[in-house]
Amino acid sequence: MMLNLLDPVFVIPALIFLFLALGYIGVPLWLWSLYLLAVLAAWNPPIWVWSLLGVVTAILNLPILRRSLVTSPIISAIKTFNLLPNISATEQAAIEAGSVWVDGEFFSGQPNFRRINSEPYPQVTPELQAFLDEPVEQVCRMVSDWEIYRRKDLPPEVWAYLRQERFFGMMIPKEYGGLGFSNFAYSAVMMKLASRSFTHTATVGVTNSLGPAKLLLRYGTPAQKDYYLPRLAQGDEIPCFALTEPQAGSDAGSITSEGVVFQAEDGKLYLRLNFRKRYITLGAIATLIGLAFRLRDPENLLGKGEDVGITCALIPADTPGVVLGRRHDPMGVPFYNSPVEGHDVIISIDQVIGGVEQVGQGWKMLMQSLAAGRGISFPATCTGVAKLVARVTGAHATVRQQFGLPIGRFEGIEEPLARIGGLTYLMDAARIYTCGAVDRGEQPAVISAIAKYNLTELSRQIINDGMDILGGSGICRGPRNLLANIYIATPISITVEGANILTRTMMIFGQGAIRCHPYVYAEVIALKQSDVSAFDRAFWHHVGFMMRNGCRTLLLSLSRGYLARPPVTRATAKYYRKLEWAAATFAWLTDLVLFCFGGTLKRREKLTGRFADILSWMYLATATLRRFEAEGCTEDLPFVRWAVEYALAQIQLGFEGIFSNLSVPILGSLFRGPVTWWWRLNAIGSLPSDRLGSDVARSLQTPGQQRDRLAAGIYVPTDSNEALGRLERAFLLTSQAEPALKTIKAASREGRLPSGKPEQLVTAAREAEIITLEEAELIRAAEIARNEAIQVDTFTLLEYQQGVEYQQEQLKLMDRAALLPKKL
């Protein structure tokens, strides 16, 4: 019997397959029209159906008809039902401040990983290495973190050295007396300083990141640059930047600090400023204040209206009316963080950054600076902290023994060690990758927000794990304790440069869905400008885009990503496939929720937060894979696999959260039921296996290049009187003595030595010639070093009380704010 290929049993699956195939590759509207014609031809419909299809096809494919008959009613419906988000002027400035980088690849649903892997991967230059090995090493050597806490300040000689070596001018070009460092070089310095003390990074960071120098470089007048930049580079000026207020924190656009333009008798224009700021790093000792305020011009002297807008100006701290001298106490961390006030402060209009031309442009200045800067300072600081924790916990887990074994051999300790190792590798990858983009000229606002939010949160997780591993020795503060002060300081990085809750729920996805989506921003602007033609072009491309990602999502899910073409054929190929699957699903769901919730989506922060998590982990996994490809070190594959599998597990969790909480009629039930069940049966990722975690944990406990690479770039003292130097020496000796101890243990099991702990059988083993004299001496040296390394600090009651009194006296001295700038 012959098969009838026109039978619906064959035709319908063929048409469905063709539909999905056309959707997967993405075809223009006219090809979809041909597809519909082919579908109809299979059933030979009556003439009226052909006529109706012809009319619809003509309307959709002829722009002049489509705009008037279809697009215009759609615009009316969108405005009526608020189906696209409305954006304020400040939101628009924030969205336009940055550039779209690889974040756009994820919103496309079809990331080009070959292009992504061709992005610059910066390397440490000889000039940077020399600076890290000499000035940065010296700063770290000059004072310990414990000493800084006891003093409540950096010693005067450290301040002087920071000036001398131009740490305050790392980002200022050499022609102005600075070091002319790249963002990557600055990041490397901050990472090493952070491994020594948070106070170092807080002090150096504000002078190089968001502050007067950065704003001057981009917006300052030639005269302002020539005067201020050399003084800032040499440390003759101590800068701060005053933005946050009691009533304007996350919503910095609502600042109430005010400047009023007036004309003096000499005919020149001046500003009268009144402001109250808080949380200002270096504020109490600053000699130059960068100030953000709202400028009013009641007499329209500038010709820009009465409400000129947010403006940034430079104010010498000794200007009459400026009030300094008090301090905040951020978690007891002894860096200068202070309120700053001004009452009827008079400055010339020339002190506006950029001069008269830049009045009212302060919000744009700040947003453009943060678009790149947010992804540099704190990610570097937190990566330095993570590397320190990895080094400390790996050594401690080897040196500290219980029940006759190093505690790192227990699976309960292996689990947090694996998290520390895998996440540290991932954080360093994201740090380097992000710096490379910024140094290339990108201003990736969404990626910077991802880096800041996630690396600060991951460092918090790593520190918590580290404290758990150290146990009692982690909570007893003193010069031997390497993690307690970092643990205390962690909420600071979570809070500043955009509080993490806001960053996750609004900046990453809320702004990203508008700015990085191929069509949404064009649609929003077209609606705002009532440009029907521009909206028509964007909207119909958007419809095809959503259809393509829907088809890709279905097919990639059914094939578990195997329809994707990875850029490599190595062990990491499967991860690229899954990331492409994740990106298609993410892009399609983004369009779905934009359609379902429209302008109200920004208020659904739990939902946008989950989208932000998915986007974040796609970027972090991509950066990890990029690092592996760039460095080409196959020994690091366990770290790569652990990090990417952990990222995929977080992506899986994010999607499940969206499906379970998508509260829309009909679709919500579908997603909460069949889609969620399918997604769990056909998971995109799961947590790394215990075996893989053991491999990572062992790497942290094994001396060698792999461990050194993971923690590369941090300060590791060679002096065994230093806490980390002492721990490292004990770790190396313990590791070197382990083979001899195994020999003793084996001899004891075989009956050649009596039962007992191997350390107690050294003499007997030596006499029986089971080990050599050198091995016996090594075991004894390791035992002495190990015992010394696990001790914790103790104080007499008098010493403890004197320490408190010393700190109180320092605080009293620091209240004498007028003297501090002269001392510095």
mmCIF file of N, CA and C in Angstrom, residues 240-248 252 254-258 274-280 283 289-294 310-311 315 323-324 326 328 337-343 366:
data_model
loop_
_atom_site.group_PDB
_atom_site.id
_atom_site.type_symbol
_atom_site.label_atom_id
_atom_site.label_comp_id
_atom_site.label_asym_id
_atom_site.label_seq_id
_atom_site.Cartn_x
_atom_site.Cartn_y
_atom_site.Cartn_z
ATOM 1 N N CYS A 240 36.821 64.477 48.280
ATOM 2 C CA CYS A 240 35.666 63.621 48.573
ATOM 3 C C CYS A 240 34.583 64.013 47.583
ATOM 4 N N PHE A 241 33.568 63.184 47.477
ATOM 5 C CA PHE A 241 32.432 63.562 46.635
ATOM 6 C C PHE A 241 31.157 63.398 47.447
ATOM 7 N N ALA A 242 30.387 64.480 47.546
ATOM 8 C CA ALA A 242 29.210 64.515 48.411
ATOM 9 C C ALA A 242 27.942 64.423 47.566
ATOM 10 N N LEU A 243 27.290 63.271 47.628
ATOM 11 C CA LEU A 243 26.057 63.040 46.875
ATOM 12 C C LEU A 243 24.901 62.678 47.799
ATOM 13 N N THR A 244 25.080 61.666 48.651
ATOM 14 C CA THR A 244 23.980 61.119 49.453
ATOM 15 C C THR A 244 23.539 62.092 50.537
ATOM 16 N N GLU A 245 22.227 62.135 50.768
ATOM 17 C CA GLU A 245 21.635 63.016 51.777
ATOM 18 C C GLU A 245 20.696 62.211 52.679
ATOM 19 N N PRO A 246 20.282 62.795 53.806
ATOM 20 C CA PRO A 246 19.329 62.085 54.668
ATOM 21 C C PRO A 246 18.044 61.684 53.943
ATOM 22 N N GLN A 247 17.570 62.508 53.010
ATOM 23 C CA GLN A 247 16.329 62.210 52.298
ATOM 24 C C GLN A 247 16.554 61.723 50.876
ATOM 25 N N ALA A 248 17.794 61.552 50.475
ATOM 26 C CA ALA A 248 18.094 61.114 49.109
ATOM 27 C C ALA A 248 19.212 60.093 49.149
ATOM 28 N N ALA A 252 18.823 59.153 44.346
ATOM 29 C CA ALA A 252 19.725 60.301 44.388
ATOM 30 C C ALA A 252 19.198 61.478 43.589
ATOM 31 N N SER A 254 16.488 62.862 43.878
ATOM 32 C CA SER A 254 15.612 63.716 44.689
ATOM 33 C C SER A 254 16.389 64.562 45.679
ATOM 34 N N ILE A 255 17.648 64.827 45.411
ATOM 35 C CA ILE A 255 18.462 65.593 46.352
ATOM 36 C C ILE A 255 17.860 66.977 46.576
ATOM 37 N N THR A 256 18.004 67.461 47.809
ATOM 38 C CA THR A 256 17.443 68.761 48.192
ATOM 39 C C THR A 256 18.522 69.818 48.390
ATOM 40 N N SER A 257 19.790 69.422 48.416
ATOM 41 C CA SER A 257 20.853 70.429 48.507
ATOM 42 C C SER A 257 20.692 71.401 47.351
ATOM 43 N N GLU A 258 20.851 72.680 47.665
ATOM 44 C CA GLU A 258 20.439 73.685 46.697
ATOM 45 C C GLU A 258 21.526 74.731 46.474
ATOM 46 N N ASN A 274 23.504 75.660 49.999
ATOM 47 C CA ASN A 274 23.130 75.109 51.304
ATOM 48 C C ASN A 274 22.940 73.602 51.121
ATOM 49 N N PHE A 275 23.632 72.831 51.948
ATOM 50 C CA PHE A 275 23.583 71.378 51.740
ATOM 51 C C PHE A 275 23.833 70.639 53.038
ATOM 52 N N ARG A 276 23.256 69.453 53.092
ATOM 53 C CA ARG A 276 23.519 68.480 54.166
ATOM 54 C C ARG A 276 23.733 67.129 53.520
ATOM 55 N N LYS A 277 24.935 66.587 53.657
ATOM 56 C CA LYS A 277 25.288 65.310 53.063
ATOM 57 C C LYS A 277 25.736 64.352 54.156
ATOM 58 N N ARG A 278 25.662 63.054 53.852
ATOM 59 C CA ARG A 278 26.158 62.054 54.804
ATOM 60 C C ARG A 278 26.726 60.854 54.058
ATOM 61 N N TYR A 279 27.434 60.013 54.825
ATOM 62 C CA TYR A 279 28.101 58.816 54.281
ATOM 63 C C TYR A 279 29.195 59.203 53.274
ATOM 64 N N ILE A 280 29.895 60.286 53.508
ATOM 65 C CA ILE A 280 30.866 60.797 52.543
ATOM 66 C C ILE A 280 32.264 60.313 52.930
ATOM 67 N N GLY A 283 35.299 62.564 53.949
ATOM 68 C CA GLY A 283 34.701 63.877 54.169
ATOM 69 C C GLY A 283 35.342 64.674 55.283
ATOM 70 N N ILE A 289 35.988 69.388 48.050
ATOM 71 C CA ILE A 289 34.703 68.689 48.067
ATOM 72 C C ILE A 289 34.061 68.774 46.680
ATOM 73 N N GLY A 290 33.773 67.637 46.097
ATOM 74 C CA GLY A 290 32.910 67.604 44.926
ATOM 75 C C GLY A 290 31.485 67.510 45.418
ATOM 76 N N LEU A 291 30.634 68.400 44.966
ATOM 77 C CA LEU A 291 29.279 68.495 45.513
ATOM 78 C C LEU A 291 28.246 68.407 44.403
ATOM 79 N N ALA A 292 27.222 67.568 44.629
ATOM 80 C CA ALA A 292 26.064 67.505 43.741
ATOM 81 C C ALA A 292 24.908 68.236 44.408
ATOM 82 N N PHE A 293 24.274 69.147 43.682
ATOM 83 C CA PHE A 293 23.184 69.926 44.246
ATOM 84 C C PHE A 293 22.224 70.312 43.127
ATOM 85 N N ARG A 294 21.032 70.738 43.527
ATOM 86 C CA ARG A 294 20.043 71.191 42.549
ATOM 87 C C ARG A 294 20.175 72.706 42.410
ATOM 88 N N ILE A 310 20.299 69.321 38.345
ATOM 89 C CA ILE A 310 21.403 68.864 39.205
ATOM 90 C C ILE A 310 22.730 69.290 38.589
ATOM 91 N N THR A 311 23.590 69.825 39.432
ATOM 92 C CA THR A 311 24.864 70.390 38.997
ATOM 93 C C THR A 311 25.953 69.906 39.937
ATOM 94 N N ILE A 315 34.384 72.590 45.700
ATOM 95 C CA ILE A 315 34.375 73.548 46.801
ATOM 96 C C ILE A 315 35.593 73.286 47.692
ATOM 97 N N VAL A 323 31.042 72.978 56.822
ATOM 98 C CA VAL A 323 31.167 72.382 58.148
ATOM 99 C C VAL A 323 31.653 70.950 58.007
ATOM 100 N N LEU A 324 32.854 70.669 58.502
ATOM 101 C CA LEU A 324 33.417 69.322 58.539
ATOM 102 C C LEU A 324 33.784 68.993 59.976
ATOM 103 N N ARG A 326 33.023 66.006 61.889
ATOM 104 C CA ARG A 326 32.409 64.863 62.558
ATOM 105 C C ARG A 326 32.585 63.618 61.708
ATOM 106 N N HIS A 328 31.137 59.416 60.884
ATOM 107 C CA HIS A 328 30.306 58.237 61.118
ATOM 108 C C HIS A 328 31.230 57.123 61.599
ATOM 109 N N ASN A 337 34.644 58.341 57.102
ATOM 110 C CA ASN A 337 33.327 58.418 56.480
ATOM 111 C C ASN A 337 32.531 59.397 57.325
ATOM 112 N N SER A 338 31.956 60.398 56.693
ATOM 113 C CA SER A 338 31.579 61.570 57.473
ATOM 114 C C SER A 338 30.376 62.292 56.900
ATOM 115 N N PRO A 339 29.698 63.082 57.734
ATOM 116 C CA PRO A 339 28.734 64.042 57.214
ATOM 117 C C PRO A 339 29.463 65.294 56.731
ATOM 118 N N VAL A 340 28.859 65.974 55.796
ATOM 119 C CA VAL A 340 29.399 67.231 55.269
ATOM 120 C C VAL A 340 28.241 68.206 55.151
ATOM 121 N N GLU A 341 28.422 69.418 55.666
ATOM 122 C CA GLU A 341 27.363 70.421 55.606
ATOM 123 C C GLU A 341 27.903 71.728 55.047
ATOM 124 N N GLY A 342 26.987 72.525 54.523
ATOM 125 C CA GLY A 342 27.340 73.860 54.059
ATOM 126 C C GLY A 342 26.188 74.806 54.274
ATOM 127 N N HIS A 343 26.492 75.989 54.834
ATOM 128 C CA HIS A 343 25.458 76.976 55.123
ATOM 129 C C HIS A 343 25.844 78.298 54.483
ATOM 130 N N LEU A 366 27.104 62.080 36.627
ATOM 131 C CA LEU A 366 27.189 61.030 37.647
ATOM 132 C C LEU A 366 26.790 59.676 37.074
#
